Amino acid sequence: MMRCHTHSRISVSSVVAFAGVIAVGVSTAAAQDVSAGPRIWANKAGCPQCHGWAGDGHISGFHSPGGLPLRKTELTRDQIREVIQCGRPGTPMPHFDRFAYTDKRCYDMTAQDLGNLEAIRGETTLQPFEIDAVADYVATKIKGAGPVTRAECTEFFGETGAECDKYPEK
């Protein structure tokens, strides 16, 4: 007959409680990453300069090359992350990983492999958790979002200072 010792019950309870704390911490970190995504998208990475503030490809910058309309992308979240990290060789899409193409982390290629098609480096680089945050933001809030709405405009620009009236309510 097996005996259940008090210490064993305490250990099991501790492990279960610790796992619960870890799960809450992970979900909180994921929520913080998604909430940081728009800020990194707009301010640090400068994505609206090419993709438009709403990710629709409509840009306001005069000299911008214009980026793809991400609202219509069919890329998965992981593919979006890879493009942010590695850019698109031979196109204006820059990479935001400081070490992209120094090893084979991007498309299994180095700068030497790419030659004159090497992806350009973004004006700033992003940490892996920042790349994740932007990828999560694009995948959950921009991809498949349909036409831009007035609510999205006022969420991005605030109640004043933007011409959000030109967008439909829904």
PDB file of C-alpha atoms in Angstrom:
ATOM      1  CA  MET A   1       0.000   0.000   0.000  1.00  0.00           C
ATOM      2  CA  MET A   2       1.333   3.404  -0.977  1.00  0.00           C
ATOM      3  CA  ARG A   3       1.390   6.276   1.422  1.00  0.00           C
ATOM      4  CA  CYS A   4       0.945   9.830   0.390  1.00  0.00           C
ATOM      5  CA  HIS A   5       3.284  12.045   2.329  1.00  0.00           C
ATOM      6  CA  THR A   6       2.449  15.641   3.151  1.00  0.00           C
ATOM      7  CA  HIS A   7       5.644  16.778   1.452  1.00  0.00           C
ATOM      8  CA  SER A   8       4.601  15.061  -1.793  1.00  0.00           C
ATOM      9  CA  ARG A   9       1.214  16.781  -1.752  1.00  0.00           C
ATOM     10  CA  ILE A  10       2.884  20.136  -1.110  1.00  0.00           C
ATOM     11  CA  SER A  11       5.342  19.559  -3.952  1.00  0.00           C
ATOM     12  CA  VAL A  12       2.595  18.639  -6.400  1.00  0.00           C
ATOM     13  CA  SER A  13       0.538  21.652  -5.316  1.00  0.00           C
ATOM     14  CA  SER A  14       3.578  23.901  -5.723  1.00  0.00           C
ATOM     15  CA  VAL A  15       4.267  22.614  -9.214  1.00  0.00           C
ATOM     16  CA  VAL A  16       0.622  23.111 -10.256  1.00  0.00           C
ATOM     17  CA  ALA A  17       0.565  26.633  -8.799  1.00  0.00           C
ATOM     18  CA  PHE A  18       3.884  27.501 -10.457  1.00  0.00           C
ATOM     19  CA  ALA A  19       2.609  26.239 -13.818  1.00  0.00           C
ATOM     20  CA  GLY A  20      -0.472  28.445 -13.424  1.00  0.00           C
ATOM     21  CA  VAL A  21       1.680  31.489 -12.712  1.00  0.00           C
ATOM     22  CA  ILE A  22       3.836  30.743 -15.762  1.00  0.00           C
ATOM     23  CA  ALA A  23       0.747  30.364 -17.990  1.00  0.00           C
ATOM     24  CA  VAL A  24      -0.645  33.708 -16.799  1.00  0.00           C
ATOM     25  CA  GLY A  25       2.758  35.329 -17.322  1.00  0.00           C
ATOM     26  CA  VAL A  26       3.044  33.978 -20.859  1.00  0.00           C
ATOM     27  CA  SER A  27      -0.461  35.146 -21.821  1.00  0.00           C
ATOM     28  CA  THR A  28       0.223  38.567 -20.276  1.00  0.00           C
ATOM     29  CA  ALA A  29       3.513  38.830 -22.178  1.00  0.00           C
ATOM     30  CA  ALA A  30       1.743  37.901 -25.419  1.00  0.00           C
ATOM     31  CA  ALA A  31      -0.914  40.566 -24.779  1.00  0.00           C
ATOM     32  CA  GLN A  32       1.786  43.139 -24.073  1.00  0.00           C
ATOM     33  CA  ASP A  33       3.597  42.165 -27.280  1.00  0.00           C
ATOM     34  CA  VAL A  34       0.439  42.664 -29.358  1.00  0.00           C
ATOM     35  CA  SER A  35      -0.268  45.993 -27.646  1.00  0.00           C
ATOM     36  CA  ALA A  36       3.313  47.120 -28.317  1.00  0.00           C
ATOM     37  CA  GLY A  37       2.979  46.178 -31.990  1.00  0.00           C
ATOM     38  CA  PRO A  38       1.216  49.350 -33.189  1.00  0.00           C
ATOM     39  CA  ARG A  39       3.734  51.586 -31.406  1.00  0.00           C
ATOM     40  CA  ILE A  40       6.733  49.731 -32.853  1.00  0.00           C
ATOM     41  CA  TRP A  41       5.006  49.577 -36.281  1.00  0.00           C
ATOM     42  CA  ALA A  42       4.383  53.324 -36.379  1.00  0.00           C
ATOM     43  CA  ASN A  43       7.242  54.854 -34.411  1.00  0.00           C
ATOM     44  CA  LYS A  44      10.290  52.620 -34.291  1.00  0.00           C
ATOM     45  CA  ALA A  45      10.150  50.616 -37.515  1.00  0.00           C
ATOM     46  CA  GLY A  46       8.424  53.315 -39.575  1.00  0.00           C
ATOM     47  CA  CYS A  47       6.215  50.832 -41.432  1.00  0.00           C
ATOM     48  CA  PRO A  48       3.563  53.453 -42.354  1.00  0.00           C
ATOM     49  CA  GLN A  49       6.149  55.245 -44.520  1.00  0.00           C
ATOM     50  CA  CYS A  50       5.739  52.463 -47.068  1.00  0.00           C
ATOM     51  CA  HIS A  51       2.635  50.486 -46.104  1.00  0.00           C
ATOM     52  CA  GLY A  52       0.445  53.400 -45.000  1.00  0.00           C
ATOM     53  CA  TRP A  53      -0.737  54.006 -41.462  1.00  0.00           C
ATOM     54  CA  ALA A  54      -3.512  51.419 -41.903  1.00  0.00           C
ATOM     55  CA  GLY A  55      -1.396  48.873 -43.777  1.00  0.00           C
ATOM     56  CA  ASP A  56      -3.458  49.448 -46.910  1.00  0.00           C
ATOM     57  CA  GLY A  57      -0.512  50.478 -49.093  1.00  0.00           C
ATOM     58  CA  HIS A  58      -1.703  54.094 -49.336  1.00  0.00           C
ATOM     59  CA  ILE A  59       1.199  56.257 -48.288  1.00  0.00           C
ATOM     60  CA  SER A  60       1.384  59.899 -47.468  1.00  0.00           C
ATOM     61  CA  GLY A  61       5.144  60.306 -47.898  1.00  0.00           C
ATOM     62  CA  PHE A  62       6.205  61.923 -51.176  1.00  0.00           C
ATOM     63  CA  HIS A  63       9.384  59.878 -51.710  1.00  0.00           C
ATOM     64  CA  SER A  64       8.174  56.552 -50.350  1.00  0.00           C
ATOM     65  CA  PRO A  65       8.471  53.539 -52.663  1.00  0.00           C
ATOM     66  CA  GLY A  66       5.053  52.303 -51.553  1.00  0.00           C
ATOM     67  CA  GLY A  67       4.670  48.986 -49.821  1.00  0.00           C
ATOM     68  CA  LEU A  68       2.303  46.154 -50.417  1.00  0.00           C
ATOM     69  CA  PRO A  69      -1.206  46.438 -48.971  1.00  0.00           C
ATOM     70  CA  LEU A  70      -0.878  44.200 -45.933  1.00  0.00           C
ATOM     71  CA  ARG A  71      -4.631  44.149 -45.404  1.00  0.00           C
ATOM     72  CA  LYS A  72      -4.767  41.821 -48.416  1.00  0.00           C
ATOM     73  CA  THR A  73      -1.736  39.664 -47.614  1.00  0.00           C
ATOM     74  CA  GLU A  74      -2.109  35.912 -47.549  1.00  0.00           C
ATOM     75  CA  LEU A  75       1.122  35.392 -45.634  1.00  0.00           C
ATOM     76  CA  THR A  76       0.944  33.481 -42.362  1.00  0.00           C
ATOM     77  CA  ARG A  77       2.041  35.110 -39.125  1.00  0.00           C
ATOM     78  CA  ASP A  78       5.372  33.261 -39.312  1.00  0.00           C
ATOM     79  CA  GLN A  79       5.922  34.373 -42.906  1.00  0.00           C
ATOM     80  CA  ILE A  80       5.116  37.974 -41.916  1.00  0.00           C
ATOM     81  CA  ARG A  81       7.662  37.684 -39.106  1.00  0.00           C
ATOM     82  CA  GLU A  82      10.281  36.352 -41.506  1.00  0.00           C
ATOM     83  CA  VAL A  83       9.748  39.274 -43.902  1.00  0.00           C
ATOM     84  CA  ILE A  84      10.103  41.788 -41.048  1.00  0.00           C
ATOM     85  CA  GLN A  85      13.233  40.043 -39.822  1.00  0.00           C
ATOM     86  CA  CYS A  86      14.827  39.370 -43.214  1.00  0.00           C
ATOM     87  CA  GLY A  87      13.278  41.861 -45.615  1.00  0.00           C
ATOM     88  CA  ARG A  88      12.784  40.890 -49.237  1.00  0.00           C
ATOM     89  CA  PRO A  89      16.030  40.630 -51.201  1.00  0.00           C
ATOM     90  CA  GLY A  90      15.970  42.623 -54.420  1.00  0.00           C
ATOM     91  CA  THR A  91      13.045  44.816 -53.278  1.00  0.00           C
ATOM     92  CA  PRO A  92      12.731  48.001 -51.186  1.00  0.00           C
ATOM     93  CA  MET A  93      11.521  45.937 -48.165  1.00  0.00           C
ATOM     94  CA  PRO A  94      14.321  46.256 -45.580  1.00  0.00           C
ATOM     95  CA  HIS A  95      15.329  43.758 -42.936  1.00  0.00           C
ATOM     96  CA  PHE A  96      15.092  44.710 -39.264  1.00  0.00           C
ATOM     97  CA  ASP A  97      17.334  41.986 -37.818  1.00  0.00           C
ATOM     98  CA  ARG A  98      20.767  43.418 -37.131  1.00  0.00           C
ATOM     99  CA  PHE A  99      22.394  40.090 -37.985  1.00  0.00           C
ATOM    100  CA  ALA A 100      20.357  39.197 -41.067  1.00  0.00           C
ATOM    101  CA  TYR A 101      22.525  37.701 -43.787  1.00  0.00           C
ATOM    102  CA  THR A 102      25.596  37.495 -41.524  1.00  0.00           C
ATOM    103  CA  ASP A 103      24.701  33.827 -41.200  1.00  0.00           C
ATOM    104  CA  LYS A 104      22.023  31.678 -42.823  1.00  0.00           C
ATOM    105  CA  ARG A 105      19.140  32.740 -40.520  1.00  0.00           C
ATOM    106  CA  CYS A 106      17.359  34.511 -43.395  1.00  0.00           C
ATOM    107  CA  TYR A 107      16.112  32.346 -46.238  1.00  0.00           C
ATOM    108  CA  ASP A 108      19.146  30.100 -45.583  1.00  0.00           C
ATOM    109  CA  MET A 109      21.342  32.694 -47.333  1.00  0.00           C
ATOM    110  CA  THR A 110      24.208  35.026 -46.489  1.00  0.00           C
ATOM    111  CA  ALA A 111      25.028  38.433 -47.963  1.00  0.00           C
ATOM    112  CA  GLN A 112      27.641  36.729 -50.111  1.00  0.00           C
ATOM    113  CA  ASP A 113      25.010  34.324 -51.473  1.00  0.00           C
ATOM    114  CA  LEU A 114      22.753  37.251 -52.409  1.00  0.00           C
ATOM    115  CA  GLY A 115      25.372  39.439 -54.050  1.00  0.00           C
ATOM    116  CA  ASN A 116      23.792  42.692 -55.254  1.00  0.00           C
ATOM    117  CA  LEU A 117      20.297  41.456 -54.299  1.00  0.00           C
ATOM    118  CA  GLU A 118      20.998  41.716 -50.566  1.00  0.00           C
ATOM    119  CA  ALA A 119      18.034  43.141 -48.675  1.00  0.00           C
ATOM    120  CA  ILE A 120      18.681  46.630 -47.364  1.00  0.00           C
ATOM    121  CA  ARG A 121      18.875  47.189 -43.627  1.00  0.00           C
ATOM    122  CA  GLY A 122      16.115  49.194 -41.964  1.00  0.00           C
ATOM    123  CA  GLU A 123      16.990  52.562 -40.470  1.00  0.00           C
ATOM    124  CA  THR A 124      16.566  50.958 -37.070  1.00  0.00           C
ATOM    125  CA  THR A 125      16.908  47.374 -36.005  1.00  0.00           C
ATOM    126  CA  LEU A 126      14.409  45.515 -33.874  1.00  0.00           C
ATOM    127  CA  GLN A 127      14.912  43.020 -31.100  1.00  0.00           C
ATOM    128  CA  PRO A 128      13.338  39.582 -31.672  1.00  0.00           C
ATOM    129  CA  PHE A 129      10.464  40.371 -29.257  1.00  0.00           C
ATOM    130  CA  GLU A 130       9.791  43.605 -31.201  1.00  0.00           C
ATOM    131  CA  ILE A 131       9.725  41.718 -34.489  1.00  0.00           C
ATOM    132  CA  ASP A 132       7.251  39.306 -32.865  1.00  0.00           C
ATOM    133  CA  ALA A 133       5.100  42.216 -31.672  1.00  0.00           C
ATOM    134  CA  VAL A 134       4.906  43.762 -35.136  1.00  0.00           C
ATOM    135  CA  ALA A 135       4.228  40.372 -36.754  1.00  0.00           C
ATOM    136  CA  ASP A 136       1.438  39.721 -34.232  1.00  0.00           C
ATOM    137  CA  TYR A 137      -0.018  43.179 -34.866  1.00  0.00           C
ATOM    138  CA  VAL A 138       0.010  42.764 -38.644  1.00  0.00           C
ATOM    139  CA  ALA A 139      -1.364  39.204 -38.469  1.00  0.00           C
ATOM    140  CA  THR A 140      -4.172  39.982 -36.008  1.00  0.00           C
ATOM    141  CA  LYS A 141      -5.138  43.608 -36.656  1.00  0.00           C
ATOM    142  CA  ILE A 142      -4.199  44.431 -40.258  1.00  0.00           C
ATOM    143  CA  LYS A 143      -4.288  41.218 -42.294  1.00  0.00           C
ATOM    144  CA  GLY A 144      -7.803  40.606 -43.602  1.00  0.00           C
ATOM    145  CA  ALA A 145      -9.176  43.741 -41.940  1.00  0.00           C
ATOM    146  CA  GLY A 146     -11.013  44.884 -45.076  1.00  0.00           C
ATOM    147  CA  PRO A 147     -11.511  48.558 -45.944  1.00  0.00           C
ATOM    148  CA  VAL A 148     -10.208  51.153 -43.497  1.00  0.00           C
ATOM    149  CA  THR A 149     -12.848  52.482 -41.098  1.00  0.00           C
ATOM    150  CA  ARG A 150     -13.279  55.770 -39.272  1.00  0.00           C
ATOM    151  CA  ALA A 151     -12.875  53.946 -35.947  1.00  0.00           C
ATOM    152  CA  GLU A 152      -9.456  52.615 -37.022  1.00  0.00           C
ATOM    153  CA  CYS A 153      -8.421  56.086 -38.109  1.00  0.00           C
ATOM    154  CA  THR A 154      -9.380  57.723 -34.815  1.00  0.00           C
ATOM    155  CA  GLU A 155      -7.754  54.874 -32.882  1.00  0.00           C
ATOM    156  CA  PHE A 156      -4.503  55.483 -34.755  1.00  0.00           C
ATOM    157  CA  PHE A 157      -4.520  59.299 -34.896  1.00  0.00           C
ATOM    158  CA  GLY A 158      -6.766  60.205 -31.977  1.00  0.00           C
ATOM    159  CA  GLU A 159      -9.910  62.290 -32.077  1.00  0.00           C
ATOM    160  CA  THR A 160      -8.178  65.395 -33.433  1.00  0.00           C
ATOM    161  CA  GLY A 161      -5.649  66.110 -36.106  1.00  0.00           C
ATOM    162  CA  ALA A 162      -6.618  63.513 -38.682  1.00  0.00           C
ATOM    163  CA  GLU A 163      -9.037  63.560 -41.564  1.00  0.00           C
ATOM    164  CA  CYS A 164     -10.909  60.490 -40.405  1.00  0.00           C
ATOM    165  CA  ASP A 165     -14.280  61.697 -41.672  1.00  0.00           C
ATOM    166  CA  LYS A 166     -13.435  60.419 -45.151  1.00  0.00           C
ATOM    167  CA  TYR A 167     -13.618  56.825 -43.895  1.00  0.00           C
ATOM    168  CA  PRO A 168     -16.900  54.956 -43.396  1.00  0.00           C
ATOM    169  CA  GLU A 169     -18.125  54.130 -39.882  1.00  0.00           C
ATOM    170  CA  LYS A 170     -17.870  50.377 -40.479  1.00  0.00           C
TER     171      LYS A 170
END
